Coordinates of C-alpha atoms and ligand atoms in Angstrom, one line a residue:
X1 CA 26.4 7.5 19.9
X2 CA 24.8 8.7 16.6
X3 CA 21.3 7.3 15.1
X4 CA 21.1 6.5 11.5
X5 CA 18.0 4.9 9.4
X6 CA 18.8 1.7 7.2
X7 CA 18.2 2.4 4.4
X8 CA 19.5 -0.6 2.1
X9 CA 19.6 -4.3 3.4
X10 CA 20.9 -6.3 -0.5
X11 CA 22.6 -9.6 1.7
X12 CA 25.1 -9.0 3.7
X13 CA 25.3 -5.2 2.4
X14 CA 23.6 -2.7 4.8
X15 CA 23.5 1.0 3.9
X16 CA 22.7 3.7 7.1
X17 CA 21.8 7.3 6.4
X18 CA 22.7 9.8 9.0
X19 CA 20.1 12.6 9.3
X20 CA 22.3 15.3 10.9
X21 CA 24.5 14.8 8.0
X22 CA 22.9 13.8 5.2
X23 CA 24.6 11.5 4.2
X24 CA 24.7 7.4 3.6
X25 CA 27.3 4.7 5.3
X26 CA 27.9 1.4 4.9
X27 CA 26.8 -0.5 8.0
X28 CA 28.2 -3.0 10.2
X29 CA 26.7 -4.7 12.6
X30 CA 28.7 -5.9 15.5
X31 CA 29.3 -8.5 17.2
X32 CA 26.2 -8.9 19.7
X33 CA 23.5 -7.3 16.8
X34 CA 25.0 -10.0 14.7
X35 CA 24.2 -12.3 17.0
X36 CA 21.3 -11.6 18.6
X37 CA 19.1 -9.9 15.7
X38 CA 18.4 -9.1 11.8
X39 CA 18.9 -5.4 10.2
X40 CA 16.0 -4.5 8.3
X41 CA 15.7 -1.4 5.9
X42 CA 14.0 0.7 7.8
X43 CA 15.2 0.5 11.4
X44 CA 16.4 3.0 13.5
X45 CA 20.0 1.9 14.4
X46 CA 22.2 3.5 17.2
X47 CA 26.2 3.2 16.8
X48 CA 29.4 5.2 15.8
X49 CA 31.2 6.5 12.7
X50 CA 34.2 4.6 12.8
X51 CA 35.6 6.0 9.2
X52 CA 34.3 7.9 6.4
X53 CA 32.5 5.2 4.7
X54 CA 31.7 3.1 7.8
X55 CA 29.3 3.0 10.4
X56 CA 29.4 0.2 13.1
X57 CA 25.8 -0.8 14.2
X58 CA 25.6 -1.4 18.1
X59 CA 21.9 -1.5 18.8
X60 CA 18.6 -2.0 17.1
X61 CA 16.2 0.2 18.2
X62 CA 12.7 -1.3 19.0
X63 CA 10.7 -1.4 15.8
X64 CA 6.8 -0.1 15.3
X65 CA 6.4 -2.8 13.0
X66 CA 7.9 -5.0 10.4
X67 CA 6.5 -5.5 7.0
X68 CA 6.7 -9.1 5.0
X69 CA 6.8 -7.6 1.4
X70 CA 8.5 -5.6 1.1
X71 CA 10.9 -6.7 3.8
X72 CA 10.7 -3.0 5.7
X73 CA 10.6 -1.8 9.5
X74 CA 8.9 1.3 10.7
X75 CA 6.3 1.9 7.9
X76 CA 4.1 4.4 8.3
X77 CA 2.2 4.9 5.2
X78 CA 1.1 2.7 2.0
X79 CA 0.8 4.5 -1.4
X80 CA -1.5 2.1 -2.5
X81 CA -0.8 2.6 -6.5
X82 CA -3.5 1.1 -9.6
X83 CA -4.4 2.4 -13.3
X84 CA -7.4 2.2 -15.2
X85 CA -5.9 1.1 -18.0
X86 CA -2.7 -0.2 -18.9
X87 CA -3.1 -2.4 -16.6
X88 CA -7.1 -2.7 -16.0
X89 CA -8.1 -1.4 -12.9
X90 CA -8.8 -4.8 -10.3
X91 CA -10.6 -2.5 -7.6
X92 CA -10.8 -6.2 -6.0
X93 CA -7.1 -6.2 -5.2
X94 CA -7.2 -2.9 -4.6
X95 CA -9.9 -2.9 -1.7
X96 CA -7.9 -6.1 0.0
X97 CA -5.0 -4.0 -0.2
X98 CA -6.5 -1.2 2.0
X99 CA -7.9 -3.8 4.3
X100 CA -4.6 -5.7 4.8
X101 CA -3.2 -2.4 5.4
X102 CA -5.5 -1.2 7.7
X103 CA -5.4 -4.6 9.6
X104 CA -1.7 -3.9 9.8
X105 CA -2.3 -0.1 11.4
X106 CA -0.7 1.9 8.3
X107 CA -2.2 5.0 6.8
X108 CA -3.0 4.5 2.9
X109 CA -3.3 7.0 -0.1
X110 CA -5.2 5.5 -2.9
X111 CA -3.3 7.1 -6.2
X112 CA -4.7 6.7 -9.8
X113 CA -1.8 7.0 -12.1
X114 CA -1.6 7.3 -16.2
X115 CA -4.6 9.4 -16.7
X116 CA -2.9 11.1 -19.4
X117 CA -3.9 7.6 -21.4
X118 CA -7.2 8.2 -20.7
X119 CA -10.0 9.6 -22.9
X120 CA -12.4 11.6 -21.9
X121 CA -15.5 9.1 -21.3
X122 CA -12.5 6.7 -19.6
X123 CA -11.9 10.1 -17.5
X124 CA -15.1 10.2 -16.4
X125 CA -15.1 6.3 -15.9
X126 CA -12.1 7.2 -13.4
X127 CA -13.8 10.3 -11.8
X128 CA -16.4 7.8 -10.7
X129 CA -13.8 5.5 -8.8
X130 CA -12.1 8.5 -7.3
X131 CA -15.7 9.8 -6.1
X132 CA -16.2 5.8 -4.5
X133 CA -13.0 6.0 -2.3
X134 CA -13.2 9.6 -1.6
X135 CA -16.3 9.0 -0.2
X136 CA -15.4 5.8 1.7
X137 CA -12.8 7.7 3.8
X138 CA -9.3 7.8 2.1
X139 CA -7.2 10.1 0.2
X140 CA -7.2 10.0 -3.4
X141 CA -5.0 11.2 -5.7
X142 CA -4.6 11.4 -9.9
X143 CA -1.6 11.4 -11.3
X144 CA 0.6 11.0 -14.2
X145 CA 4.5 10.5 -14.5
X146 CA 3.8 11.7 -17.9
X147 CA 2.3 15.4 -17.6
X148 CA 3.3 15.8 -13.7
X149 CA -0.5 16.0 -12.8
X150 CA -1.3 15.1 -8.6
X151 CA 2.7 14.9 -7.7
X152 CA 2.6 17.7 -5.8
X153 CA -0.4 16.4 -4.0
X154 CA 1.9 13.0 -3.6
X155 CA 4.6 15.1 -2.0
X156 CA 2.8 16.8 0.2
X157 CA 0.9 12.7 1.4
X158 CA 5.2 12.1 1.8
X159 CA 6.7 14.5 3.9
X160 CA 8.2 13.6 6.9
X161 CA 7.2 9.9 7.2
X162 CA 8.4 6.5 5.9
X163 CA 6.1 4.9 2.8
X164 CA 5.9 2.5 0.6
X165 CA 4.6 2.0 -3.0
X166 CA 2.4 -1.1 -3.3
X167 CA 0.1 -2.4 -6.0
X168 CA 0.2 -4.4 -9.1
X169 CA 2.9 -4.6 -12.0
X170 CA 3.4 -2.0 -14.4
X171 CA 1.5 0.5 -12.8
X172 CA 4.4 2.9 -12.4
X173 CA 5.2 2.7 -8.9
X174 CA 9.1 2.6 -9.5
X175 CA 8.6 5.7 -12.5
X176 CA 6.7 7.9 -9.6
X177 CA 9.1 7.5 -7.2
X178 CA 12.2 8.0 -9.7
X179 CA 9.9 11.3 -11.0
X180 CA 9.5 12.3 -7.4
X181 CA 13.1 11.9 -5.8
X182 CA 14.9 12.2 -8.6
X183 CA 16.6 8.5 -8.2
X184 CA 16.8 6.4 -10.8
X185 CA 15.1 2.9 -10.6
X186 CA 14.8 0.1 -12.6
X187 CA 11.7 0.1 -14.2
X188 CA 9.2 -1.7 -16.8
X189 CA 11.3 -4.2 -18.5
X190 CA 13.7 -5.2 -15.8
X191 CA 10.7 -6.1 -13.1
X192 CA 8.8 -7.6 -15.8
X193 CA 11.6 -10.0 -15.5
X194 CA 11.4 -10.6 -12.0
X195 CA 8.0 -11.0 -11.6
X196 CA 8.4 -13.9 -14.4
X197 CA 10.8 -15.2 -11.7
X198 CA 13.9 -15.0 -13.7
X199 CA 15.7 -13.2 -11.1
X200 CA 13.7 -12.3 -8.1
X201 CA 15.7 -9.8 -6.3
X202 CA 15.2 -9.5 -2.8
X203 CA 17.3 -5.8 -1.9
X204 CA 14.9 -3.4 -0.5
X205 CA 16.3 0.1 -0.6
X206 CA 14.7 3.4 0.9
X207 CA 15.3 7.1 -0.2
X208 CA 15.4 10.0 1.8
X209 CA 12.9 12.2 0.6
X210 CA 11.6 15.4 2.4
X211 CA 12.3 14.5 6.0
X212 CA 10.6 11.0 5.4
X213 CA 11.2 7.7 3.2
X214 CA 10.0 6.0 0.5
X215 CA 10.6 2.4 -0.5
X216 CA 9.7 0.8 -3.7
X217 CA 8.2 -2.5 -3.5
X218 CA 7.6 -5.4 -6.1
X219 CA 4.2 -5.9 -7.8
X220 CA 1.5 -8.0 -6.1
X221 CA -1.1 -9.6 -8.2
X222 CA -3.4 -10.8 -5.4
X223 CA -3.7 -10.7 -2.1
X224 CA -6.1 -12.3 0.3
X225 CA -7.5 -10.6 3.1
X226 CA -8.5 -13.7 5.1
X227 CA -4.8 -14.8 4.7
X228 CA -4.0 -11.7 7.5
X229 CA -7.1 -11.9 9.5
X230 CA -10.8 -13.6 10.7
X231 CA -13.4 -13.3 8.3
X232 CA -15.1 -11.6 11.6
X233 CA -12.5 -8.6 11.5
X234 CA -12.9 -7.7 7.6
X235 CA -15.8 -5.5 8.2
X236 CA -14.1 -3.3 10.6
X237 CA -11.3 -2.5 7.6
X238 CA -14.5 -0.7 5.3
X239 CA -14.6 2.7 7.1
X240 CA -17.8 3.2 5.1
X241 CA -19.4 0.7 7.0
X242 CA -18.5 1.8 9.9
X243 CA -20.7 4.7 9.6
X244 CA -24.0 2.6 10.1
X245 CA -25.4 1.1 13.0
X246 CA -27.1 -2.5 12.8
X247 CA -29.7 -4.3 15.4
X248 CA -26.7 -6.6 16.2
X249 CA -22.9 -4.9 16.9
X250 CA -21.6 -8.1 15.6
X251 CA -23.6 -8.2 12.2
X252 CA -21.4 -9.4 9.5
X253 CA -24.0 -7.4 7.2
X254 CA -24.8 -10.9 5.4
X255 CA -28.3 -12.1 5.9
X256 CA -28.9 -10.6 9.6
X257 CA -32.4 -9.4 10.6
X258 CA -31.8 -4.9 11.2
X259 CA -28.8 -4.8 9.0
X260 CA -28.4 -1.1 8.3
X261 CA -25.4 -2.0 6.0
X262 CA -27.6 -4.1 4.0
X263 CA -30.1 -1.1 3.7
X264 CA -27.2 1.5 2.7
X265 CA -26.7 -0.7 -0.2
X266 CA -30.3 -0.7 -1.3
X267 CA -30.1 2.7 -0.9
X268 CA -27.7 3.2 -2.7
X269 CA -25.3 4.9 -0.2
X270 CA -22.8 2.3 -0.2
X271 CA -21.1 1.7 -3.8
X272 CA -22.6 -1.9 -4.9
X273 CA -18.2 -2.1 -5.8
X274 CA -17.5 -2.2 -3.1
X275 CA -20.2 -4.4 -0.9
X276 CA -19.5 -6.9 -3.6
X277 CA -15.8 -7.0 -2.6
X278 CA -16.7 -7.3 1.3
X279 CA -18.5 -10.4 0.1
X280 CA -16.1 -11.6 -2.4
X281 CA -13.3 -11.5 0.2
X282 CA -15.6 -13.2 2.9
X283 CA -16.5 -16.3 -0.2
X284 CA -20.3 -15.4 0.0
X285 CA -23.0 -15.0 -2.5
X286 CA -25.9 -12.8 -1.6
X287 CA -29.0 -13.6 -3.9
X288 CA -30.6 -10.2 -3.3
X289 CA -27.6 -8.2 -3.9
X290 CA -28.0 -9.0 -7.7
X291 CA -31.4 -7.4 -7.6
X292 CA -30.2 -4.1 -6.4
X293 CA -27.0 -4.2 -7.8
X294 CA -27.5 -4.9 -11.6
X295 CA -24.3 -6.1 -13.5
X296 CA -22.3 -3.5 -15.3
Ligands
GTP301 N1 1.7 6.8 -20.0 C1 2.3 6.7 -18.8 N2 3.1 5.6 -18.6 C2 3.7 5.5 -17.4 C3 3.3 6.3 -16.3 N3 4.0 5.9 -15.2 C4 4.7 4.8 -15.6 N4 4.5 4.6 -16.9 C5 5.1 3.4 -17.6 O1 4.6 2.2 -17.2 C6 5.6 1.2 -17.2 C7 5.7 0.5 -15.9 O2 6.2 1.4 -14.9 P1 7.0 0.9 -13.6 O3 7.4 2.2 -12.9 O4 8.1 0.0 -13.9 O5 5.9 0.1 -12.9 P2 5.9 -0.6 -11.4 O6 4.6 -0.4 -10.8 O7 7.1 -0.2 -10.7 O8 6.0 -2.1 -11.9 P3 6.7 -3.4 -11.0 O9 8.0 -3.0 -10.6 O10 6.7 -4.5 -12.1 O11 5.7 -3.7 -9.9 C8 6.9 1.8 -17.7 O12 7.0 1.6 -19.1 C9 6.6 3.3 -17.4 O13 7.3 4.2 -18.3 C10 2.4 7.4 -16.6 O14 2.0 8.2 -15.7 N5 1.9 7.5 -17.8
MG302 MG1 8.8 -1.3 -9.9
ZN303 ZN1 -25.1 -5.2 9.3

């Protein structure tokens, strides 16, 4: 028996990479896999070479998880990807991104890419974001496909585990990866497309990359936290909040009398950003929060 790693699932077409040889086979499942269970990219398959292009599928190794979109098994890390221009930076989507994500028990790395379009009072605009989830507990990288700035930061975030790209269209998530593995991927135009809905293409493919994988995925516009989880649980996905201890260990840090949250904010401790997203992803208006958080 050898183990292989799926790394294409396009239809009926299944691609499995053999680590000990480096090398990529077409799959094919048999009999009782095809029966009994779906191949996602991703899983860890157990079977034989039966020729030089071929490699029958026998068994389906238990999977750590299963992502929606992208369809992809055993993921261990989100590269959460957003601009600050070209396209405008939504730090709303991005903040329900790292909650789904966290919900879902994957690592994330927040990455700022095309800041060689930016000026230097938009630099400084940026600097400020990266300080705000730097200091909220995540990684946080710059980068540029353009002038190669924070990929070997990226790289190092890669090694040895399986990620995925995620964030909104046209924010270079395809032209990082390409820049980073070398592999060619359809980019700007061509998913522009798709995301119309001309042709939405449904093959996920991963890419052996420095003992790990990545996977590209297709641009979200907007995602809904409460859509994954209880308004209840949101809270526990803003590790800043975590750091503060209210009168009540269920406080939802709304109106509650001892709210230490609350008092962070008015402190100015925790980022008035990102309170105002907890509350936008809950659906609830706080009248004092516009007295201590004064609109840009
Ligand atoms: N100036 C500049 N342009 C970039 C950079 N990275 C990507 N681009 C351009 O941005 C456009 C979109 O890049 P893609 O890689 O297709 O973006 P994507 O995130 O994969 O988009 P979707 O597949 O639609 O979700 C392309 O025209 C890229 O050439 C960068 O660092 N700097
Ligand atoms: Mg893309
Ligand atoms: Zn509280």
């Amino acid at each position: 028996m050898a183990e292989g790693i799926v790394t294409e699932r396009a239809g009926q077409k299944i691609t499995v990479y053999l680590p000990e040889e480096g090398r990529e086979l077409r799959g094919v499942p048999l009999g009782k896999v095809r029966k009994k269970e779906k191949v996602f990219a991703g899983d860890i398959v157990e079977g034989r070479v039966v020729d030089s292009s071929t490699f029958a599928i026998e068994r389906v190794k238990e999977r750590k998880n299963l992502l929606v979109r992208p369809p992809i098994a055993n993921v261990d890390k989100v590269v959460v990807v957003s601009t600050l221009k070209n396209p405008e930076f939504q730090n709303f989507l991005l903040d329900n991104l790292l909650v789904v994500y966290d919900h879902l028990g994957l690592d994330t790395v927040v990455v700022f890419n095309k800041v060689d379009l930016l000026d230097p009072k938009e630099r400084e605009e940026l600097n400020r974001w990266v300080e705000i989830y730097r200091n909220a507990g995540y990684p946080v990288v710059t980068a540029s496909v353009e002038t190669g700035e924070g990929l070997k930061k990226l790289r190092e975030e890669l090694k040895g585990v399986t990620s995925i790209f995620a964030g909104p269209s046209g924010v270079g998530k395809s032209s990082l990866i390409s820049k980073l593995t070398g592999v060619e991927l359809r980019t700007g135009q061509v998913s522009r497309k798709t995301e119309r809905g001309r042709h939405t293409t449904r093959e996920v493919r991963l890419i052996p990359f420095e003992g790990g994988f990545i996977g590209d995925a297709p641009g979200f516009s907007r995602v809904d936290a409460l859509n994954f989880m209880e308004r209840e649980e949101v809270r526990l996905h803003f590790p800043e909040f975590g750091r503060y201890q209210c009168r009540f260990s269920d406080c939802l840090h709304l109106e509650e009398e001892g709210c230490e949250v609350r008092e962070a904010v008015k402190r100015g401790e925790i980022p008035c950003e990102r309170f105002k997203s907890y509350l936008k992803m809950l659906k609830v208006y706080l009248p004092w929060l516009s007295e201590v958080c004064k609109e840009e």
